[in-house]
mmCIF file of C-alpha atoms and ligand atoms in Angstrom:
data_model
loop_
_atom_site.group_PDB
_atom_site.id
_atom_site.type_symbol
_atom_site.label_atom_id
_atom_site.label_comp_id
_atom_site.label_asym_id
_atom_site.label_seq_id
_atom_site.Cartn_x
_atom_site.Cartn_y
_atom_site.Cartn_z
ATOM 1 C CA MET A 1 0.000 0.000 0.000
ATOM 2 C CA SER A 2 1.360 3.427 -0.801
ATOM 3 C CA ALA A 3 0.405 6.932 0.146
ATOM 4 C CA THR A 4 -0.836 9.514 -2.325
ATOM 5 C CA LEU A 5 1.637 12.172 -1.394
ATOM 6 C CA ALA A 6 1.895 15.606 -2.891
ATOM 7 C CA PRO A 7 4.291 15.935 -5.846
ATOM 8 C CA GLN A 8 7.859 16.795 -4.923
ATOM 9 C CA THR A 9 8.959 20.361 -5.373
ATOM 10 C CA SER A 10 12.228 20.934 -7.208
ATOM 11 C CA ALA A 11 13.749 22.179 -3.912
ATOM 12 C CA ALA A 12 12.903 18.823 -2.314
ATOM 13 C CA ALA A 13 14.341 16.861 -5.208
ATOM 14 C CA THR A 14 17.707 18.652 -5.102
ATOM 15 C CA ALA A 15 18.062 19.504 -1.386
ATOM 16 C CA PRO A 16 21.071 18.037 0.405
ATOM 17 C CA ALA A 17 20.398 15.135 2.750
ATOM 18 C CA GLN A 18 20.204 15.969 6.457
ATOM 19 C CA THR A 19 21.755 13.789 9.142
ATOM 20 C CA PHE A 20 19.116 12.762 11.663
ATOM 21 C CA ASP A 21 18.100 9.921 13.958
ATOM 22 C CA ILE A 22 14.699 8.381 14.528
ATOM 23 C CA ARG A 23 14.539 6.943 18.047
ATOM 24 C CA PRO A 24 11.441 4.917 18.922
ATOM 25 C CA PHE A 25 10.117 5.418 22.436
ATOM 26 C CA VAL A 26 9.867 2.437 24.741
ATOM 27 C CA GLY A 27 6.119 1.896 24.822
ATOM 28 C CA PRO A 28 3.082 1.433 22.639
ATOM 29 C CA LEU A 29 3.775 4.235 20.139
ATOM 30 C CA GLY A 30 5.886 7.212 19.240
ATOM 31 C CA ALA A 31 9.401 8.117 18.152
ATOM 32 C CA GLU A 32 11.643 11.120 18.452
ATOM 33 C CA VAL A 33 13.298 12.695 15.414
ATOM 34 C CA ILE A 34 16.587 14.308 16.337
ATOM 35 C CA GLY A 35 18.657 16.493 14.035
ATOM 36 C CA LEU A 36 16.192 17.138 11.213
ATOM 37 C CA ASP A 37 15.527 20.830 10.613
ATOM 38 C CA LEU A 38 12.091 21.249 9.049
ATOM 39 C CA SER A 39 12.853 24.879 8.211
ATOM 40 C CA ARG A 40 15.305 23.576 5.588
ATOM 41 C CA PRO A 41 14.103 21.718 2.497
ATOM 42 C CA VAL A 42 13.646 18.016 3.270
ATOM 43 C CA ASN A 43 14.830 15.963 0.328
ATOM 44 C CA THR A 44 12.945 13.062 -1.197
ATOM 45 C CA ASP A 45 14.839 10.274 0.589
ATOM 46 C CA ASP A 46 14.651 11.992 3.969
ATOM 47 C CA PHE A 47 10.959 12.619 3.421
ATOM 48 C CA ARG A 48 10.389 8.922 2.628
ATOM 49 C CA ARG A 49 12.143 7.960 5.853
ATOM 50 C CA ILE A 50 9.916 10.306 7.829
ATOM 51 C CA HIS A 51 6.814 9.061 6.082
ATOM 52 C CA GLN A 52 7.677 5.430 6.882
ATOM 53 C CA ALA A 53 8.513 6.265 10.499
ATOM 54 C CA HIS A 54 5.162 8.001 10.839
ATOM 55 C CA LEU A 55 3.390 4.858 9.627
ATOM 56 C CA ASP A 56 5.479 2.653 11.939
ATOM 57 C CA HIS A 57 5.278 4.744 15.127
ATOM 58 C CA HIS A 58 2.062 6.829 14.657
ATOM 59 C CA VAL A 59 3.442 9.844 16.548
ATOM 60 C CA LEU A 60 6.689 11.594 15.616
ATOM 61 C CA VAL A 61 8.250 14.217 17.860
ATOM 62 C CA PHE A 62 10.556 16.539 15.899
ATOM 63 C CA ARG A 63 12.806 18.237 18.430
ATOM 64 C CA ASP A 64 14.215 21.762 18.267
ATOM 65 C CA GLN A 65 12.140 23.292 15.476
ATOM 66 C CA ALA A 66 12.940 26.806 16.692
ATOM 67 C CA SER A 67 13.398 28.303 13.211
ATOM 68 C CA LEU A 68 10.271 26.831 11.639
ATOM 69 C CA THR A 69 7.963 29.585 10.341
ATOM 70 C CA PRO A 70 4.208 29.129 9.845
ATOM 71 C CA ASP A 71 4.770 29.116 6.055
ATOM 72 C CA GLN A 72 7.300 26.285 6.387
ATOM 73 C CA HIS A 73 5.034 24.424 8.808
ATOM 74 C CA VAL A 74 2.220 24.656 6.228
ATOM 75 C CA ALA A 75 4.506 23.687 3.336
ATOM 76 C CA PHE A 76 5.887 20.585 5.083
ATOM 77 C CA SER A 77 2.383 19.471 6.140
ATOM 78 C CA GLY A 78 1.118 19.974 2.591
ATOM 79 C CA ARG A 79 3.536 17.322 1.310
ATOM 80 C CA PHE A 80 1.333 14.672 2.963
ATOM 81 C CA GLY A 81 -1.924 15.824 1.365
ATOM 82 C CA PRO A 82 -4.419 18.683 1.106
ATOM 83 C CA LEU A 83 -4.792 20.770 4.253
ATOM 84 C CA GLN A 84 -8.005 21.278 6.186
ATOM 85 C CA ILE A 85 -9.381 24.541 7.488
ATOM 86 C CA HIS A 86 -10.948 24.329 10.930
ATOM 87 C CA VAL A 87 -14.540 25.456 11.252
ATOM 88 C CA LEU A 88 -13.542 27.870 14.058
ATOM 89 C CA ASN A 89 -11.827 30.174 11.588
ATOM 90 C CA THR A 90 -11.755 33.001 14.145
ATOM 91 C CA PHE A 91 -8.806 31.112 15.671
ATOM 92 C CA ALA A 92 -6.841 30.847 12.417
ATOM 93 C CA LEU A 93 -3.434 32.513 12.443
ATOM 94 C CA PRO A 94 -3.865 35.802 10.526
ATOM 95 C CA GLY A 95 -2.758 35.275 6.916
ATOM 96 C CA HIS A 96 -2.650 31.481 7.412
ATOM 97 C CA PRO A 97 -6.146 29.973 7.236
ATOM 98 C CA GLU A 98 -4.685 26.454 7.549
ATOM 99 C CA VAL A 99 -3.064 27.199 10.912
ATOM 100 C CA LEU A 100 -5.298 26.843 13.985
ATOM 101 C CA ILE A 101 -3.995 28.605 17.084
ATOM 102 C CA VAL A 102 -4.334 26.325 20.103
ATOM 103 C CA SER A 103 -3.918 28.567 23.123
ATOM 104 C CA ASN A 104 -5.361 29.446 26.522
ATOM 105 C CA ILE A 105 -4.080 33.041 26.271
ATOM 106 C CA LEU A 106 -6.511 35.938 26.545
ATOM 107 C CA GLU A 107 -5.527 39.313 25.091
ATOM 108 C CA ASN A 108 -7.677 42.274 26.156
ATOM 109 C CA GLY A 109 -10.033 39.709 27.641
ATOM 110 C CA LYS A 110 -10.438 37.877 24.328
ATOM 111 C CA PRO A 111 -9.104 34.398 23.455
ATOM 112 C CA ILE A 112 -6.345 34.393 20.820
ATOM 113 C CA GLY A 113 -6.878 30.713 20.057
ATOM 114 C CA LEU A 114 -8.847 27.621 20.908
ATOM 115 C CA GLY A 115 -8.085 27.101 24.584
ATOM 116 C CA ASP A 116 -9.970 23.880 25.136
ATOM 117 C CA ALA A 117 -8.903 21.987 22.001
ATOM 118 C CA GLY A 118 -8.627 18.312 22.824
ATOM 119 C CA VAL A 119 -10.158 18.245 26.296
ATOM 120 C CA PHE A 120 -11.926 14.985 25.428
ATOM 121 C CA TRP A 121 -10.287 12.022 23.679
ATOM 122 C CA HIS A 122 -10.744 12.288 19.911
ATOM 123 C CA SER A 123 -9.313 11.871 16.437
ATOM 124 C CA ASP A 124 -9.097 15.221 14.652
ATOM 125 C CA LEU A 125 -11.963 16.048 12.307
ATOM 126 C CA SER A 126 -13.479 12.549 12.540
ATOM 127 C CA TYR A 127 -16.770 14.437 12.057
ATOM 128 C CA LYS A 128 -15.865 15.224 8.419
ATOM 129 C CA GLU A 129 -16.560 12.908 5.491
ATOM 130 C CA LYS A 130 -12.833 12.880 4.945
ATOM 131 C CA PRO A 131 -11.387 12.792 8.462
ATOM 132 C CA SER A 132 -7.914 14.016 9.071
ATOM 133 C CA LEU A 133 -4.864 11.955 8.075
ATOM 134 C CA GLY A 134 -2.666 13.645 10.611
ATOM 135 C CA SER A 135 -1.999 16.810 12.556
ATOM 136 C CA LEU A 136 1.230 18.734 13.121
ATOM 137 C CA LEU A 137 1.280 20.744 16.353
ATOM 138 C CA HIS A 138 4.189 23.154 16.867
ATOM 139 C CA ALA A 139 4.992 24.560 20.303
ATOM 140 C CA HIS A 140 5.412 28.363 20.425
ATOM 141 C CA GLU A 141 4.897 29.046 24.128
ATOM 142 C CA LEU A 142 4.790 26.387 26.839
ATOM 143 C CA PRO A 143 3.701 26.442 30.475
ATOM 144 C CA SER A 144 6.237 25.675 33.201
ATOM 145 C CA GLU A 145 3.973 22.844 34.339
ATOM 146 C CA GLY A 146 1.152 20.829 32.757
ATOM 147 C CA GLY A 147 0.131 21.134 29.123
ATOM 148 C CA ASP A 148 0.916 17.515 28.228
ATOM 149 C CA THR A 149 -0.744 15.719 25.325
ATOM 150 C CA LEU A 150 -1.707 12.041 25.596
ATOM 151 C CA PHE A 151 -1.943 9.645 22.659
ATOM 152 C CA ALA A 152 -3.575 6.192 22.612
ATOM 153 C CA ASN A 153 -2.794 3.524 20.007
ATOM 154 C CA GLN A 154 -6.055 2.391 18.379
ATOM 155 C CA HIS A 155 -4.493 -0.563 16.545
ATOM 156 C CA LEU A 156 -3.589 -2.064 19.925
ATOM 157 C CA ALA A 157 -7.075 -1.197 21.164
ATOM 158 C CA TRP A 158 -8.561 -3.232 18.317
ATOM 159 C CA ASP A 159 -6.037 -6.084 18.574
ATOM 160 C CA THR A 160 -6.821 -6.630 22.267
ATOM 161 C CA LEU A 161 -10.617 -6.843 21.993
ATOM 162 C CA SER A 162 -12.218 -10.253 22.482
ATOM 163 C CA ALA A 163 -12.970 -12.225 19.309
ATOM 164 C CA GLU A 164 -16.668 -11.969 20.104
ATOM 165 C CA LEU A 165 -16.648 -8.188 20.461
ATOM 166 C CA LYS A 166 -14.572 -7.836 17.295
ATOM 167 C CA LYS A 167 -17.213 -9.829 15.405
ATOM 168 C CA THR A 168 -20.022 -7.700 16.842
ATOM 169 C CA ILE A 169 -18.514 -4.320 16.032
ATOM 170 C CA ALA A 170 -16.684 -5.026 12.752
ATOM 171 C CA PRO A 171 -19.713 -4.274 10.516
ATOM 172 C CA LEU A 172 -21.060 -1.342 12.570
ATOM 173 C CA LYS A 173 -21.126 2.340 11.764
ATOM 174 C CA ALA A 174 -21.379 5.209 14.203
ATOM 175 C CA GLU A 175 -22.393 8.829 13.937
ATOM 176 C CA HIS A 176 -19.713 11.473 14.547
ATOM 177 C CA HIS A 177 -20.782 15.060 15.126
ATOM 178 C CA TYR A 178 -18.683 18.157 15.781
ATOM 179 C CA LEU A 179 -21.503 19.640 17.859
ATOM 180 C CA ALA A 180 -21.904 16.541 20.064
ATOM 181 C CA ARG A 181 -20.474 18.256 23.159
ATOM 182 C CA TYR A 182 -20.266 21.845 21.944
ATOM 183 C CA ALA A 183 -22.914 23.241 24.319
ATOM 184 C CA GLU A 184 -21.211 21.530 27.257
ATOM 185 C CA LEU A 185 -17.868 23.123 26.282
ATOM 186 C CA GLN A 186 -19.497 26.491 25.675
ATOM 187 C CA ALA A 187 -21.000 26.441 29.173
ATOM 188 C CA ARG A 188 -17.661 25.979 30.889
ATOM 189 C CA SER A 189 -15.179 28.190 29.026
ATOM 190 C CA PRO A 190 -14.782 31.281 26.811
ATOM 191 C CA TRP A 191 -13.345 29.372 23.835
ATOM 192 C CA ARG A 192 -16.483 28.349 21.976
ATOM 193 C CA PRO A 193 -18.199 31.143 20.036
ATOM 194 C CA ASN A 194 -21.728 30.728 18.730
ATOM 195 C CA LEU A 195 -21.521 29.212 15.259
ATOM 196 C CA SER A 196 -23.073 30.875 12.217
ATOM 197 C CA PRO A 197 -25.529 28.860 10.053
ATOM 198 C CA GLU A 198 -22.714 28.521 7.472
ATOM 199 C CA GLN A 199 -20.398 27.025 10.102
ATOM 200 C CA VAL A 200 -23.098 24.634 11.312
ATOM 201 C CA ALA A 201 -23.629 23.541 7.698
ATOM 202 C CA GLN A 202 -19.915 22.660 7.443
ATOM 203 C CA VAL A 203 -20.139 20.165 10.298
ATOM 204 C CA LYS A 204 -23.173 18.008 9.599
ATOM 205 C CA PRO A 205 -23.128 14.613 11.340
ATOM 206 C CA VAL A 206 -21.420 11.826 9.370
ATOM 207 C CA ALA A 207 -21.429 8.026 9.598
ATOM 208 C CA GLN A 208 -18.026 6.425 10.154
ATOM 209 C CA PRO A 209 -16.998 2.773 10.508
ATOM 210 C CA VAL A 210 -16.528 1.756 14.144
ATOM 211 C CA VAL A 211 -13.440 -0.162 13.029
ATOM 212 C CA ARG A 212 -11.384 1.413 10.291
ATOM 213 C CA THR A 213 -8.637 0.059 8.088
ATOM 214 C CA HIS A 214 -5.560 2.217 7.829
ATOM 215 C CA PRO A 215 -5.366 3.073 4.112
ATOM 216 C CA GLU A 216 -1.559 2.860 3.994
ATOM 217 C CA THR A 217 -0.675 -0.026 6.326
ATOM 218 C CA GLY A 218 -3.867 -2.099 6.134
ATOM 219 C CA ARG A 219 -3.989 -2.364 9.947
ATOM 220 C CA LYS A 220 -7.345 -2.208 11.661
ATOM 221 C CA GLY A 221 -8.041 0.247 14.464
ATOM 222 C CA LEU A 222 -10.943 1.399 16.614
ATOM 223 C CA PHE A 223 -12.449 4.648 15.345
ATOM 224 C CA VAL A 224 -14.795 6.002 18.005
ATOM 225 C CA SER A 225 -14.211 8.759 20.527
ATOM 226 C CA GLU A 226 -15.857 10.263 23.574
ATOM 227 C CA HIS A 227 -15.749 13.707 21.976
ATOM 228 C CA PHE A 228 -17.395 13.207 18.628
ATOM 229 C CA THR A 229 -19.112 9.784 18.484
ATOM 230 C CA THR A 230 -22.764 10.170 19.419
ATOM 231 C CA ARG A 231 -24.338 6.764 18.691
ATOM 232 C CA ILE A 232 -23.932 3.440 16.950
ATOM 233 C CA LEU A 233 -26.254 3.331 13.976
ATOM 234 C CA GLY A 234 -28.883 0.617 13.580
ATOM 235 C CA VAL A 235 -28.942 -0.592 17.201
ATOM 236 C CA PRO A 236 -31.295 0.423 20.039
ATOM 237 C CA GLU A 237 -30.272 3.554 21.955
ATOM 238 C CA ASP A 238 -29.479 1.748 25.234
ATOM 239 C CA GLU A 239 -27.311 -0.860 23.464
ATOM 240 C CA SER A 240 -25.520 1.894 21.576
ATOM 241 C CA ARG A 241 -24.800 3.785 24.791
ATOM 242 C CA ALA A 242 -23.516 0.681 26.582
ATOM 243 C CA LEU A 243 -21.343 -0.408 23.664
ATOM 244 C CA LEU A 244 -19.823 3.040 23.199
ATOM 245 C CA ALA A 245 -19.081 3.327 26.920
ATOM 246 C CA GLU A 246 -17.282 -0.032 26.766
ATOM 247 C CA LEU A 247 -15.288 0.939 23.676
ATOM 248 C CA PHE A 248 -14.358 4.393 25.009
ATOM 249 C CA ALA A 249 -13.043 2.870 28.239
ATOM 250 C CA HIS A 250 -11.174 0.106 26.426
ATOM 251 C CA SER A 251 -9.582 2.373 23.801
ATOM 252 C CA VAL A 252 -7.651 4.686 26.111
ATOM 253 C CA GLN A 253 -6.216 2.302 28.700
ATOM 254 C CA PRO A 254 -2.800 3.321 30.043
ATOM 255 C CA GLN A 255 -1.002 0.447 28.284
ATOM 256 C CA PHE A 256 -1.966 1.942 24.884
ATOM 257 C CA GLN A 257 -0.808 5.446 25.803
ATOM 258 C CA TYR A 258 2.160 7.701 25.270
ATOM 259 C CA ARG A 259 2.237 10.922 27.310
ATOM 260 C CA HIS A 260 3.979 13.784 25.525
ATOM 261 C CA GLN A 261 5.658 16.273 27.836
ATOM 262 C CA TRP A 262 6.436 19.184 25.594
ATOM 263 C CA GLN A 263 9.923 20.579 25.199
ATOM 264 C CA PRO A 264 10.556 24.032 23.713
ATOM 265 C CA HIS A 265 10.025 24.111 19.920
ATOM 266 C CA ASP A 266 8.789 20.519 19.608
ATOM 267 C CA LEU A 267 6.678 19.770 16.581
ATOM 268 C CA VAL A 268 4.520 16.684 17.077
ATOM 269 C CA PHE A 269 3.029 14.923 14.052
ATOM 270 C CA TRP A 270 0.390 12.296 14.844
ATOM 271 C CA ASP A 271 -1.608 9.880 12.702
ATOM 272 C CA ASN A 272 -5.318 10.433 13.308
ATOM 273 C CA ARG A 273 -6.044 7.104 11.592
ATOM 274 C CA SER A 274 -4.091 5.230 14.296
ATOM 275 C CA VAL A 275 -4.336 7.215 17.512
ATOM 276 C CA LEU A 276 -6.729 9.159 19.699
ATOM 277 C CA HIS A 277 -5.376 12.119 21.623
ATOM 278 C CA LEU A 278 -6.226 14.268 24.615
ATOM 279 C CA ALA A 279 -4.939 17.582 25.953
ATOM 280 C CA ALA A 280 -4.275 16.810 29.610
ATOM 281 C CA GLY A 281 -4.792 20.419 30.735
ATOM 282 C CA THR A 282 -2.845 23.557 31.624
ATOM 283 C CA PRO A 283 -3.217 25.584 34.815
ATOM 284 C CA ASP A 284 -5.251 28.700 33.913
ATOM 285 C CA HIS A 285 -2.563 31.145 35.042
ATOM 286 C CA LEU A 286 0.136 29.657 32.754
ATOM 287 C CA ARG A 287 0.380 30.564 29.085
ATOM 288 C CA ARG A 288 0.377 27.920 26.339
ATOM 289 C CA LYS A 289 0.370 28.572 22.588
ATOM 290 C CA LEU A 290 0.814 26.084 19.754
ATOM 291 C CA TYR A 291 0.037 26.143 16.034
ATOM 292 C CA ARG A 292 -1.800 23.206 14.496
ATOM 293 C CA VAL A 293 -2.016 22.205 10.833
ATOM 294 C CA THR A 294 -4.280 19.320 9.831
ATOM 295 C CA ILE A 295 -4.003 17.170 6.712
ATOM 296 C CA GLU A 296 -7.068 15.756 5.005
ATOM 297 C CA GLY A 297 -7.203 11.966 4.801
ATOM 298 C CA ASP A 298 -9.286 9.418 2.917
ATOM 299 C CA VAL A 299 -12.919 8.505 3.421
ATOM 300 C CA ALA A 300 -12.679 5.941 6.244
ATOM 301 C CA TYR A 301 -13.487 2.269 5.503
HETATM 302 C C1 LIG B 401 -5.616 19.077 19.862
HETATM 303 O O1 LIG B 401 -6.491 18.317 20.238
HETATM 304 O O2 LIG B 401 -5.344 19.221 18.674
HETATM 305 C C2 LIG B 401 -4.812 19.890 20.879
HETATM 306 C C3 LIG B 401 -3.915 19.034 21.693
HETATM 307 C C4 LIG B 401 -3.171 19.839 22.704
HETATM 308 O O3 LIG B 401 -3.354 21.055 22.806
HETATM 309 O O4 LIG B 401 -2.370 19.256 23.438
#
């Protein structure tokens, strides 16, 4: 299976190789990339190595990306596929509609970014017909404590289900809806503006497979989340609720998790087809600001 990646630019074809290491973490997912500077052109062979490592480890942590500009962040992300624009476009970085500001900072009493992004486990944009392939989150300002991001490996979640439960859920579809918990979030924080009718129209509920096949590796993974999955289709409401509660609890057990403790200038690139993630929380008085770019993936099957 091969990815449909964006065509190489001439800079990528001729750029000198960079010397870098990919060091897998001990645990269920993740690897650190040391020595690669994403603000310099990444040549074709180096890019292939990164692409393969992303498929193998699901979360890549690129250290020390201090020089990376938003334009370069967008350009590197765009080599994996078309980019998605978040429905909360008020939190886009000015001049960069593809960059969502994830931040708890208030300026003149107003939020500069989405402060509660990721407070429930989810896969980015699973509520779109074409959910996200991956997301690249770049640290610009980090708190002195807290602010971690947790990832849970959904291939392991699937692999460890009982044969009976696998058989039950394999053919099922579930509804995913951006607005599933929007009112709840709106009630507890300043980060969720009222949506216009045009914004609501962009995030209609969609049906997704409960178990999806990764389009590049062929591996199966669970594809439900406490944030966006509202119900299993075609089963009675009480059964749907019970089944989802069981799957949510199973999918994020500690043995499937990697906890990312951010270091200055990290850029973390995760595979939304393989992992769920959660923002573990930042104390209100500490500032946190990151830029997120999201790549469109395939229709899930
Ligand atoms: C997200 O869900 O994209 C944000 C994660 C984070 O802020 O740690």
